[in-house]
Amino acid sequence: MKVLINDKIENHGIRVFEEAGIKTDTQRRDLNSLIADIAQFDALIVRSTTKVTREVLEAGTKGKLKIVGRAGVGYDNIDIVAATENGIVVKCAQLGNINAVAELALSLMLSISRNIPQTHLSLKQGIWKKEDFNGTELSNKTLGIIGCGKIGQRLAQIARHSFGMKTIGYDICPCFDTGINFMSKEEVLTKADYVSIHTGGKDIIMSEKELLLMKPTAYLINTSRGCNVDEKALYQTLKKRRIAGTALDVYTKEPTVEGTKFKNKLRKLDNVIFTSHLGASTIEAQRATSTEIAQVVLDYLLGGDFTNAVNVGETIELEENPVHALFIHHRDIPGVFASIDKVLTDNKVNIRTIYSRQIGTGFAIAVYLLHQKVDPEILKTLKKNENISSVRA
Ligand code: 3PG
C-alpha cells in the first residue's frame, strides 16, 4: 500500500505508516500532477492547502484511492459530496489542534487589545510611540463564542479561569455542562466584548447584519475559516469604526505557495491584525494531529475502521436506522458466510455489517447487524445448517 502526503505533516505521523509497512510519498504535487498521479495511492493526506477537488477524487477512484485524511479539523478544502459519491471515506483529526487554536484565539485577543503587533512594528521601524497604543484588558469582560465545539469550549475555559471573563456562546447544538452561558447568536453579538468564531464549515456566520450587532468597542477574532466572515462587510465595518477592531488568522483567499504575496484589502486598515493561518501550527499540535490522522487512516486501510470519518457514520448507530443484531456461532471454514448470506438474501433481509472473531478452536462468532428484525422461520432455516451451532437474535 502507498500513501501520498501532499501537505507537510510532522514526522511522527509518517512513521506510523512506515512502521505498518506502508510506503509514503511526501513530494507535494500541484493540482494537475495530483490528478495525474493519485490513482496509484491508497490514501491521500492533506492539511488545508491542497484542494481535493472532484477531479482529484474521480481520478483516484479509477485506481486505488480509498480514503482522504485531513490532518486537522476543517475539511472545507475537500469536496465531500464528490468523495461520498465515489465511495471515498474522508477522515479528519479531531483532537490534536484544540489547544493550539484556542491559545491562538486568546493570543489574538490579547494582541489586539494591547496593540502588540503595532508597537512591535513601530519599534522595528525605529520609532518610539506610546500614546497611540493605549489598550484594554480582558479581565472581567465578556467573551462571546460562536460555535462551541471542542475548540470553543477550550477557549472559554482558559478565558474564564485565567482572566475571569464571562463566557457566553451560541451553537446549533448547545451542551450545558461547559460553563458557557448559551443564548441566541444575536444576543451573543450584542453582549460580547470579544466575539470569537469557531464554527468551521463554509457558511457566512458574520455578514454585515451580524457585524452591526456588535458593540462599537468590541473585537472580532476569526481563527475558524475565512469564508465564515464577509470580508467586504468587515472592511466597511472597520473603516467606519463600527467595531473596535479585528484579529484574523484565516481569509477567504489564502496563498497556497509559501513565500507568495498576501493580497487583502483589509491590510489597508490600522484596526486589523493578522496571522497566516497559524491556528494549528505548534509543535505539539502538529505532532498530535499527524499521529492521529495517520492512525485513523491506517485503521481504515487495514481494518475497515470508521473512527473520525466525516462522510459516513463512525458507528452503524449513527446511520440513524434501527439496528438489529443476529449472533451466529459457526465453524470457521470457507463458505459459511456465503450460506448465511444466501438465506438472508433469499428472505430480502439487508445485511448492514458483519463483525466476526474466532472463538475457541475451529469456531467463530459472527454478529450480523441488520436493518430489520429476522423472522423466526429464517432463524430456523439458519439453524438447520450443519456448520452453524447456534443462532440468537
Ligand atoms: C484546521 O482546520 O485544522 C486548521 O485550520 C489548521 O489548518 P492547517 O493544518 O492547514 O494549518
PDB file of N, CA, C and O in Angstrom, residues 306-375:
ATOM      1  N   PHE A 306     -14.013   2.988  10.996  1.00  0.00           N
ATOM      2  CA  PHE A 306     -14.552   4.267  10.517  1.00  0.00           C
ATOM      3  C   PHE A 306     -14.369   5.431  11.499  1.00  0.00           C
ATOM      4  O   PHE A 306     -14.914   6.506  11.276  1.00  0.00           O
ATOM      5  N   THR A 307     -13.602   5.201  12.574  1.00  0.00           N
ATOM      6  CA  THR A 307     -13.412   6.270  13.565  1.00  0.00           C
ATOM      7  C   THR A 307     -12.899   7.551  12.889  1.00  0.00           C
ATOM      8  O   THR A 307     -12.004   7.493  12.047  1.00  0.00           O
ATOM      9  N   ASN A 308     -13.488   8.704  13.286  1.00  0.00           N
ATOM     10  CA  ASN A 308     -13.130  10.029  12.765  1.00  0.00           C
ATOM     11  C   ASN A 308     -13.599  10.280  11.327  1.00  0.00           C
ATOM     12  O   ASN A 308     -13.205  11.271  10.703  1.00  0.00           O
ATOM     13  N   ALA A 309     -14.431   9.388  10.785  1.00  0.00           N
ATOM     14  CA  ALA A 309     -14.939   9.621   9.426  1.00  0.00           C
ATOM     15  C   ALA A 309     -15.951  10.761   9.456  1.00  0.00           C
ATOM     16  O   ALA A 309     -16.692  10.915  10.424  1.00  0.00           O
ATOM     17  N   VAL A 310     -15.945  11.571   8.409  1.00  0.00           N
ATOM     18  CA  VAL A 310     -16.873  12.711   8.387  1.00  0.00           C
ATOM     19  C   VAL A 310     -17.992  12.551   7.357  1.00  0.00           C
ATOM     20  O   VAL A 310     -18.961  13.282   7.395  1.00  0.00           O
ATOM     21  N   ASN A 311     -17.835  11.604   6.409  1.00  0.00           N
ATOM     22  CA  ASN A 311     -18.903  11.461   5.410  1.00  0.00           C
ATOM     23  C   ASN A 311     -19.623  10.117   5.495  1.00  0.00           C
ATOM     24  O   ASN A 311     -20.421   9.795   4.625  1.00  0.00           O
ATOM     25  N   VAL A 312     -19.310   9.333   6.534  1.00  0.00           N
ATOM     26  CA  VAL A 312     -20.095   8.120   6.837  1.00  0.00           C
ATOM     27  C   VAL A 312     -20.223   8.064   8.350  1.00  0.00           C
ATOM     28  O   VAL A 312     -19.450   8.704   9.065  1.00  0.00           O
ATOM     29  N   GLY A 313     -21.203   7.308   8.839  1.00  0.00           N
ATOM     30  CA  GLY A 313     -21.346   7.176  10.295  1.00  0.00           C
ATOM     31  C   GLY A 313     -20.111   6.519  10.886  1.00  0.00           C
ATOM     32  O   GLY A 313     -19.649   5.509  10.355  1.00  0.00           O
ATOM     33  N   GLU A 314     -19.598   7.085  11.963  1.00  0.00           N
ATOM     34  CA  GLU A 314     -18.437   6.446  12.610  1.00  0.00           C
ATOM     35  C   GLU A 314     -18.842   5.069  13.124  1.00  0.00           C
ATOM     36  O   GLU A 314     -18.062   4.131  13.149  1.00  0.00           O
ATOM     37  N   THR A 315     -20.088   4.973  13.593  1.00  0.00           N
ATOM     38  CA  THR A 315     -20.625   3.682  14.009  1.00  0.00           C
ATOM     39  C   THR A 315     -21.915   3.480  13.231  1.00  0.00           C
ATOM     40  O   THR A 315     -22.498   4.436  12.715  1.00  0.00           O
ATOM     41  N   ILE A 316     -22.372   2.263  13.183  1.00  0.00           N
ATOM     42  CA  ILE A 316     -23.578   1.965  12.413  1.00  0.00           C
ATOM     43  C   ILE A 316     -24.806   2.638  13.016  1.00  0.00           C
ATOM     44  O   ILE A 316     -25.737   3.016  12.318  1.00  0.00           O
ATOM     45  N   GLU A 317     -24.782   2.853  14.327  1.00  0.00           N
ATOM     46  CA  GLU A 317     -25.904   3.519  15.005  1.00  0.00           C
ATOM     47  C   GLU A 317     -26.109   4.929  14.434  1.00  0.00           C
ATOM     48  O   GLU A 317     -27.222   5.427  14.369  1.00  0.00           O
ATOM     49  N   LEU A 318     -25.011   5.567  14.023  1.00  0.00           N
ATOM     50  CA  LEU A 318     -25.105   6.932  13.519  1.00  0.00           C
ATOM     51  C   LEU A 318     -25.775   7.022  12.140  1.00  0.00           C
ATOM     52  O   LEU A 318     -26.034   8.095  11.638  1.00  0.00           O
ATOM     53  N   GLU A 319     -26.025   5.856  11.519  1.00  0.00           N
ATOM     54  CA  GLU A 319     -26.742   5.886  10.235  1.00  0.00           C
ATOM     55  C   GLU A 319     -28.215   6.191  10.443  1.00  0.00           C
ATOM     56  O   GLU A 319     -28.972   6.346   9.490  1.00  0.00           O
ATOM     57  N   GLU A 320     -28.625   6.237  11.709  1.00  0.00           N
ATOM     58  CA  GLU A 320     -29.985   6.632  12.095  1.00  0.00           C
ATOM     59  C   GLU A 320     -31.074   5.717  11.554  1.00  0.00           C
ATOM     60  O   GLU A 320     -32.167   6.145  11.241  1.00  0.00           O
ATOM     61  N   ASN A 321     -30.749   4.443  11.408  1.00  0.00           N
ATOM     62  CA  ASN A 321     -31.763   3.448  11.091  1.00  0.00           C
ATOM     63  C   ASN A 321     -31.760   2.439  12.236  1.00  0.00           C
ATOM     64  O   ASN A 321     -30.718   2.225  12.851  1.00  0.00           O
ATOM     65  N   PRO A 322     -32.907   1.770  12.521  1.00  0.00           N
ATOM     66  CA  PRO A 322     -32.880   0.775  13.599  1.00  0.00           C
ATOM     67  C   PRO A 322     -31.896  -0.350  13.260  1.00  0.00           C
ATOM     68  O   PRO A 322     -31.770  -0.728  12.091  1.00  0.00           O
ATOM     69  N   VAL A 323     -31.180  -0.807  14.246  1.00  0.00           N
ATOM     70  CA  VAL A 323     -30.198  -1.862  14.009  1.00  0.00           C
ATOM     71  C   VAL A 323     -30.600  -3.094  14.824  1.00  0.00           C
ATOM     72  O   VAL A 323     -30.901  -2.980  16.010  1.00  0.00           O
ATOM     73  N   HIS A 324     -30.623  -4.240  14.169  1.00  0.00           N
ATOM     74  CA  HIS A 324     -30.940  -5.497  14.874  1.00  0.00           C
ATOM     75  C   HIS A 324     -29.745  -6.420  14.728  1.00  0.00           C
ATOM     76  O   HIS A 324     -29.249  -6.623  13.618  1.00  0.00           O
ATOM     77  N   ALA A 325     -29.305  -6.970  15.846  1.00  0.00           N
ATOM     78  CA  ALA A 325     -28.122  -7.839  15.808  1.00  0.00           C
ATOM     79  C   ALA A 325     -28.537  -9.308  15.807  1.00  0.00           C
ATOM     80  O   ALA A 325     -29.501  -9.696  16.469  1.00  0.00           O
ATOM     81  N   LEU A 326     -27.800 -10.092  15.031  1.00  0.00           N
ATOM     82  CA  LEU A 326     -28.027 -11.532  14.941  1.00  0.00           C
ATOM     83  C   LEU A 326     -26.687 -12.200  15.247  1.00  0.00           C
ATOM     84  O   LEU A 326     -25.691 -11.906  14.592  1.00  0.00           O
ATOM     85  N   PHE A 327     -26.677 -13.086  16.253  1.00  0.00           N
ATOM     86  CA  PHE A 327     -25.417 -13.690  16.717  1.00  0.00           C
ATOM     87  C   PHE A 327     -25.351 -15.129  16.215  1.00  0.00           C
ATOM     88  O   PHE A 327     -26.183 -15.951  16.592  1.00  0.00           O
ATOM     89  N   ILE A 328     -24.357 -15.414  15.402  1.00  0.00           N
ATOM     90  CA  ILE A 328     -24.283 -16.756  14.807  1.00  0.00           C
ATOM     91  C   ILE A 328     -22.936 -17.397  15.168  1.00  0.00           C
ATOM     92  O   ILE A 328     -21.872 -16.871  14.849  1.00  0.00           O
ATOM     93  N   HIS A 329     -23.032 -18.538  15.865  1.00  0.00           N
ATOM     94  CA  HIS A 329     -21.830 -19.293  16.239  1.00  0.00           C
ATOM     95  C   HIS A 329     -21.647 -20.388  15.191  1.00  0.00           C
ATOM     96  O   HIS A 329     -22.546 -21.202  14.972  1.00  0.00           O
ATOM     97  N   HIS A 330     -20.512 -20.394  14.533  1.00  0.00           N
ATOM     98  CA  HIS A 330     -20.386 -21.307  13.381  1.00  0.00           C
ATOM     99  C   HIS A 330     -18.960 -21.806  13.238  1.00  0.00           C
ATOM    100  O   HIS A 330     -18.019 -21.265  13.830  1.00  0.00           O
ATOM    101  N   ARG A 331     -18.837 -22.884  12.433  1.00  0.00           N
ATOM    102  CA  ARG A 331     -17.492 -23.380  12.125  1.00  0.00           C
ATOM    103  C   ARG A 331     -16.746 -22.332  11.306  1.00  0.00           C
ATOM    104  O   ARG A 331     -17.336 -21.713  10.411  1.00  0.00           O
ATOM    105  N   ASP A 332     -15.448 -22.170  11.598  1.00  0.00           N
ATOM    106  CA  ASP A 332     -14.642 -21.178  10.884  1.00  0.00           C
ATOM    107  C   ASP A 332     -14.046 -21.826   9.635  1.00  0.00           C
ATOM    108  O   ASP A 332     -12.861 -22.153   9.579  1.00  0.00           O
ATOM    109  N   ILE A 333     -14.904 -22.058   8.660  1.00  0.00           N
ATOM    110  CA  ILE A 333     -14.454 -22.696   7.408  1.00  0.00           C
ATOM    111  C   ILE A 333     -15.024 -21.909   6.223  1.00  0.00           C
ATOM    112  O   ILE A 333     -16.025 -21.205   6.378  1.00  0.00           O
ATOM    113  N   PRO A 334     -14.394 -22.034   5.053  1.00  0.00           N
ATOM    114  CA  PRO A 334     -14.895 -21.271   3.908  1.00  0.00           C
ATOM    115  C   PRO A 334     -16.336 -21.649   3.554  1.00  0.00           C
ATOM    116  O   PRO A 334     -16.731 -22.798   3.715  1.00  0.00           O
ATOM    117  N   GLY A 335     -17.088 -20.682   3.136  1.00  0.00           N
ATOM    118  CA  GLY A 335     -18.434 -20.948   2.621  1.00  0.00           C
ATOM    119  C   GLY A 335     -19.562 -20.693   3.612  1.00  0.00           C
ATOM    120  O   GLY A 335     -20.726 -20.635   3.220  1.00  0.00           O
ATOM    121  N   VAL A 336     -19.216 -20.569   4.926  1.00  0.00           N
ATOM    122  CA  VAL A 336     -20.310 -20.402   5.900  1.00  0.00           C
ATOM    123  C   VAL A 336     -20.985 -19.043   5.707  1.00  0.00           C
ATOM    124  O   VAL A 336     -22.212 -18.949   5.675  1.00  0.00           O
ATOM    125  N   PHE A 337     -20.178 -17.998   5.548  1.00  0.00           N
ATOM    126  CA  PHE A 337     -20.776 -16.667   5.335  1.00  0.00           C
ATOM    127  C   PHE A 337     -21.679 -16.686   4.101  1.00  0.00           C
ATOM    128  O   PHE A 337     -22.769 -16.131   4.097  1.00  0.00           O
ATOM    129  N   ALA A 338     -21.192 -17.355   3.043  1.00  0.00           N
ATOM    130  CA  ALA A 338     -21.980 -17.384   1.794  1.00  0.00           C
ATOM    131  C   ALA A 338     -23.329 -18.046   2.039  1.00  0.00           C
ATOM    132  O   ALA A 338     -24.365 -17.580   1.539  1.00  0.00           O
ATOM    133  N   SER A 339     -23.319 -19.129   2.840  1.00  0.00           N
ATOM    134  CA  SER A 339     -24.596 -19.818   3.062  1.00  0.00           C
ATOM    135  C   SER A 339     -25.533 -18.973   3.942  1.00  0.00           C
ATOM    136  O   SER A 339     -26.742 -18.956   3.725  1.00  0.00           O
ATOM    137  N   ILE A 340     -24.960 -18.245   4.912  1.00  0.00           N
ATOM    138  CA  ILE A 340     -25.800 -17.353   5.740  1.00  0.00           C
ATOM    139  C   ILE A 340     -26.364 -16.233   4.860  1.00  0.00           C
ATOM    140  O   ILE A 340     -27.551 -15.929   4.881  1.00  0.00           O
ATOM    141  N   ASP A 341     -25.468 -15.646   4.050  1.00  0.00           N
ATOM    142  CA  ASP A 341     -25.883 -14.544   3.153  1.00  0.00           C
ATOM    143  C   ASP A 341     -27.039 -14.989   2.255  1.00  0.00           C
ATOM    144  O   ASP A 341     -27.976 -14.251   2.020  1.00  0.00           O
ATOM    145  N   LYS A 342     -26.933 -16.248   1.763  1.00  0.00           N
ATOM    146  CA  LYS A 342     -27.964 -16.724   0.825  1.00  0.00           C
ATOM    147  C   LYS A 342     -29.326 -16.766   1.522  1.00  0.00           C
ATOM    148  O   LYS A 342     -30.328 -16.283   0.961  1.00  0.00           O
ATOM    149  N   VAL A 343     -29.333 -17.298   2.756  1.00  0.00           N
ATOM    150  CA  VAL A 343     -30.620 -17.385   3.475  1.00  0.00           C
ATOM    151  C   VAL A 343     -31.187 -15.981   3.688  1.00  0.00           C
ATOM    152  O   VAL A 343     -32.367 -15.720   3.436  1.00  0.00           O
ATOM    153  N   LEU A 344     -30.328 -15.057   4.122  1.00  0.00           N
ATOM    154  CA  LEU A 344     -30.813 -13.697   4.395  1.00  0.00           C
ATOM    155  C   LEU A 344     -31.254 -13.012   3.096  1.00  0.00           C
ATOM    156  O   LEU A 344     -32.292 -12.363   3.031  1.00  0.00           O
ATOM    157  N   THR A 345     -30.460 -13.211   2.048  1.00  0.00           N
ATOM    158  CA  THR A 345     -30.791 -12.575   0.762  1.00  0.00           C
ATOM    159  C   THR A 345     -32.108 -13.128   0.204  1.00  0.00           C
ATOM    160  O   THR A 345     -32.968 -12.361  -0.238  1.00  0.00           O
ATOM    161  N   ASP A 346     -32.256 -14.456   0.265  1.00  0.00           N
ATOM    162  CA  ASP A 346     -33.500 -15.060  -0.247  1.00  0.00           C
ATOM    163  C   ASP A 346     -34.713 -14.508   0.471  1.00  0.00           C
ATOM    164  O   ASP A 346     -35.809 -14.456  -0.079  1.00  0.00           O
ATOM    165  N   ASN A 347     -34.515 -14.101   1.732  1.00  0.00           N
ATOM    166  CA  ASN A 347     -35.645 -13.571   2.518  1.00  0.00           C
ATOM    167  C   ASN A 347     -35.665 -12.040   2.549  1.00  0.00           C
ATOM    168  O   ASN A 347     -36.319 -11.432   3.386  1.00  0.00           O
ATOM    169  N   LYS A 348     -34.891 -11.447   1.658  1.00  0.00           N
ATOM    170  CA  LYS A 348     -34.852  -9.971   1.497  1.00  0.00           C
ATOM    171  C   LYS A 348     -34.445  -9.232   2.766  1.00  0.00           C
ATOM    172  O   LYS A 348     -34.960  -8.165   3.093  1.00  0.00           O
ATOM    173  N   VAL A 349     -33.529  -9.847   3.533  1.00  0.00           N
ATOM    174  CA  VAL A 349     -33.001  -9.170   4.727  1.00  0.00           C
ATOM    175  C   VAL A 349     -31.698  -8.486   4.328  1.00  0.00           C
ATOM    176  O   VAL A 349     -30.775  -9.143   3.822  1.00  0.00           O
ATOM    177  N   ASN A 350     -31.640  -7.181   4.542  1.00  0.00           N
ATOM    178  CA  ASN A 350     -30.442  -6.423   4.130  1.00  0.00           C
ATOM    179  C   ASN A 350     -29.381  -6.480   5.233  1.00  0.00           C
ATOM    180  O   ASN A 350     -29.643  -6.106   6.372  1.00  0.00           O
ATOM    181  N   ILE A 351     -28.192  -6.945   4.871  1.00  0.00           N
ATOM    182  CA  ILE A 351     -27.102  -7.010   5.858  1.00  0.00           C
ATOM    183  C   ILE A 351     -26.368  -5.677   5.839  1.00  0.00           C
ATOM    184  O   ILE A 351     -25.898  -5.235   4.792  1.00  0.00           O
ATOM    185  N   ARG A 352     -26.243  -5.023   7.000  1.00  0.00           N
ATOM    186  CA  ARG A 352     -25.530  -3.738   7.037  1.00  0.00           C
ATOM    187  C   ARG A 352     -24.055  -3.922   7.343  1.00  0.00           C
ATOM    188  O   ARG A 352     -23.207  -3.226   6.832  1.00  0.00           O
ATOM    189  N   THR A 353     -23.750  -4.849   8.266  1.00  0.00           N
ATOM    190  CA  THR A 353     -22.335  -5.104   8.540  1.00  0.00           C
ATOM    191  C   THR A 353     -22.193  -6.410   9.299  1.00  0.00           C
ATOM    192  O   THR A 353     -23.153  -6.901   9.888  1.00  0.00           O
ATOM    193  N   ILE A 354     -21.006  -6.959   9.257  1.00  0.00           N
ATOM    194  CA  ILE A 354     -20.749  -8.208   9.991  1.00  0.00           C
ATOM    195  C   ILE A 354     -19.465  -8.024  10.805  1.00  0.00           C
ATOM    196  O   ILE A 354     -18.441  -7.607  10.261  1.00  0.00           O
ATOM    197  N   TYR A 355     -19.553  -8.295  12.088  1.00  0.00           N
ATOM    198  CA  TYR A 355     -18.334  -8.370  12.917  1.00  0.00           C
ATOM    199  C   TYR A 355     -18.101  -9.841  13.189  1.00  0.00           C
ATOM    200  O   TYR A 355     -19.040 -10.573  13.501  1.00  0.00           O
ATOM    201  N   SER A 356     -16.857 -10.283  13.084  1.00  0.00           N
ATOM    202  CA  SER A 356     -16.605 -11.704  13.299  1.00  0.00           C
ATOM    203  C   SER A 356     -15.262 -11.904  13.982  1.00  0.00           C
ATOM    204  O   SER A 356     -14.284 -11.220  13.651  1.00  0.00           O
ATOM    205  N   ARG A 357     -15.236 -12.831  14.938  1.00  0.00           N
ATOM    206  CA  ARG A 357     -13.985 -13.182  15.615  1.00  0.00           C
ATOM    207  C   ARG A 357     -13.940 -14.690  15.803  1.00  0.00           C
ATOM    208  O   ARG A 357     -14.967 -15.318  16.064  1.00  0.00           O
ATOM    209  N   GLN A 358     -12.711 -15.259  15.746  1.00  0.00           N
ATOM    210  CA  GLN A 358     -12.561 -16.669  16.075  1.00  0.00           C
ATOM    211  C   GLN A 358     -12.856 -16.834  17.552  1.00  0.00           C
ATOM    212  O   GLN A 358     -12.469 -16.000  18.371  1.00  0.00           O
ATOM    213  N   ILE A 359     -13.542 -17.918  17.889  1.00  0.00           N
ATOM    214  CA  ILE A 359     -13.832 -18.166  19.308  1.00  0.00           C
ATOM    215  C   ILE A 359     -13.546 -19.648  19.554  1.00  0.00           C
ATOM    216  O   ILE A 359     -14.117 -20.519  18.902  1.00  0.00           O
ATOM    217  N   GLY A 360     -12.597 -19.925  20.424  1.00  0.00           N
ATOM    218  CA  GLY A 360     -12.170 -21.314  20.636  1.00  0.00           C
ATOM    219  C   GLY A 360     -11.471 -21.829  19.391  1.00  0.00           C
ATOM    220  O   GLY A 360     -11.053 -21.057  18.531  1.00  0.00           O
ATOM    221  N   THR A 361     -11.358 -23.146  19.269  1.00  0.00           N
ATOM    222  CA  THR A 361     -10.632 -23.710  18.129  1.00  0.00           C
ATOM    223  C   THR A 361     -11.617 -24.142  17.050  1.00  0.00           C
ATOM    224  O   THR A 361     -12.546 -24.899  17.320  1.00  0.00           O
ATOM    225  N   GLY A 362     -11.392 -23.617  15.869  1.00  0.00           N
ATOM    226  CA  GLY A 362     -12.196 -24.032  14.714  1.00  0.00           C
ATOM    227  C   GLY A 362     -13.563 -23.376  14.621  1.00  0.00           C
ATOM    228  O   GLY A 362     -14.344 -23.685  13.720  1.00  0.00           O
ATOM    229  N   PHE A 363     -13.871 -22.478  15.545  1.00  0.00           N
ATOM    230  CA  PHE A 363     -15.185 -21.815  15.517  1.00  0.00           C
ATOM    231  C   PHE A 363     -15.045 -20.297  15.464  1.00  0.00           C
ATOM    232  O   PHE A 363     -13.996 -19.743  15.790  1.00  0.00           O
ATOM    233  N   ALA A 364     -16.123 -19.640  15.061  1.00  0.00           N
ATOM    234  CA  ALA A 364     -16.153 -18.167  15.054  1.00  0.00           C
ATOM    235  C   ALA A 364     -17.525 -17.715  15.517  1.00  0.00           C
ATOM    236  O   ALA A 364     -18.509 -18.450  15.384  1.00  0.00           O
ATOM    237  N   ILE A 365     -17.546 -16.515  16.091  1.00  0.00           N
ATOM    238  CA  ILE A 365     -18.835 -15.914  16.409  1.00  0.00           C
ATOM    239  C   ILE A 365     -19.000 -14.718  15.463  1.00  0.00           C
ATOM    240  O   ILE A 365     -18.119 -13.856  15.379  1.00  0.00           O
ATOM    241  N   ALA A 366     -20.101 -14.710  14.734  1.00  0.00           N
ATOM    242  CA  ALA A 366     -20.344 -13.598  13.800  1.00  0.00           C
ATOM    243  C   ALA A 366     -21.551 -12.814  14.289  1.00  0.00           C
ATOM    244  O   ALA A 366     -22.561 -13.403  14.671  1.00  0.00           O
ATOM    245  N   VAL A 367     -21.391 -11.501  14.314  1.00  0.00           N
ATOM    246  CA  VAL A 367     -22.526 -10.639  14.691  1.00  0.00           C
ATOM    247  C   VAL A 367     -22.960  -9.897  13.432  1.00  0.00           C
ATOM    248  O   VAL A 367     -22.218  -9.070  12.906  1.00  0.00           O
ATOM    249  N   TYR A 368     -24.134 -10.249  12.953  1.00  0.00           N
ATOM    250  CA  TYR A 368     -24.685  -9.585  11.772  1.00  0.00           C
ATOM    251  C   TYR A 368     -25.522  -8.409  12.235  1.00  0.00           C
ATOM    252  O   TYR A 368     -26.404  -8.583  13.070  1.00  0.00           O
ATOM    253  N   LEU A 369     -25.258  -7.225  11.697  1.00  0.00           N
ATOM    254  CA  LEU A 369     -26.114  -6.078  12.011  1.00  0.00           C
ATOM    255  C   LEU A 369     -27.038  -5.835  10.820  1.00  0.00           C
ATOM    256  O   LEU A 369     -26.575  -5.683   9.681  1.00  0.00           O
ATOM    257  N   LEU A 370     -28.328  -5.834  11.102  1.00  0.00           N
ATOM    258  CA  LEU A 370     -29.342  -5.794  10.055  1.00  0.00           C
ATOM    259  C   LEU A 370     -30.278  -4.618  10.303  1.00  0.00           C
ATOM    260  O   LEU A 370     -30.378  -4.134  11.432  1.00  0.00           O
ATOM    261  N   HIS A 371     -30.971  -4.210   9.273  1.00  0.00           N
ATOM    262  CA  HIS A 371     -31.913  -3.102   9.448  1.00  0.00           C
ATOM    263  C   HIS A 371     -33.330  -3.577   9.731  1.00  0.00           C
ATOM    264  O   HIS A 371     -34.241  -2.783   9.799  1.00  0.00           O
ATOM    265  N   GLN A 372     -33.515  -4.907   9.834  1.00  0.00           N
ATOM    266  CA  GLN A 372     -34.855  -5.364  10.197  1.00  0.00           C
ATOM    267  C   GLN A 372     -34.763  -6.584  11.102  1.00  0.00           C
ATOM    268  O   GLN A 372     -33.738  -7.269  11.133  1.00  0.00           O
ATOM    269  N   LYS A 373     -35.846  -6.821  11.825  1.00  0.00           N
ATOM    270  CA  LYS A 373     -35.913  -7.997  12.692  1.00  0.00           C
ATOM    271  C   LYS A 373     -36.004  -9.237  11.820  1.00  0.00           C
ATOM    272  O   LYS A 373     -36.641  -9.205  10.763  1.00  0.00           O
ATOM    273  N   VAL A 374     -35.383 -10.328  12.288  1.00  0.00           N
ATOM    274  CA  VAL A 374     -35.413 -11.540  11.470  1.00  0.00           C
ATOM    275  C   VAL A 374     -36.560 -12.431  11.936  1.00  0.00           C
ATOM    276  O   VAL A 374     -36.700 -12.724  13.123  1.00  0.00           O
ATOM    277  N   ASP A 375     -37.339 -12.847  10.973  1.00  0.00           N
ATOM    278  CA  ASP A 375     -38.482 -13.716  11.221  1.00  0.00           C
ATOM    279  C   ASP A 375     -38.018 -15.050  11.842  1.00  0.00           C
ATOM    280  O   ASP A 375     -36.991 -15.598  11.436  1.00  0.00           O
TER     281      ASP A 375
END
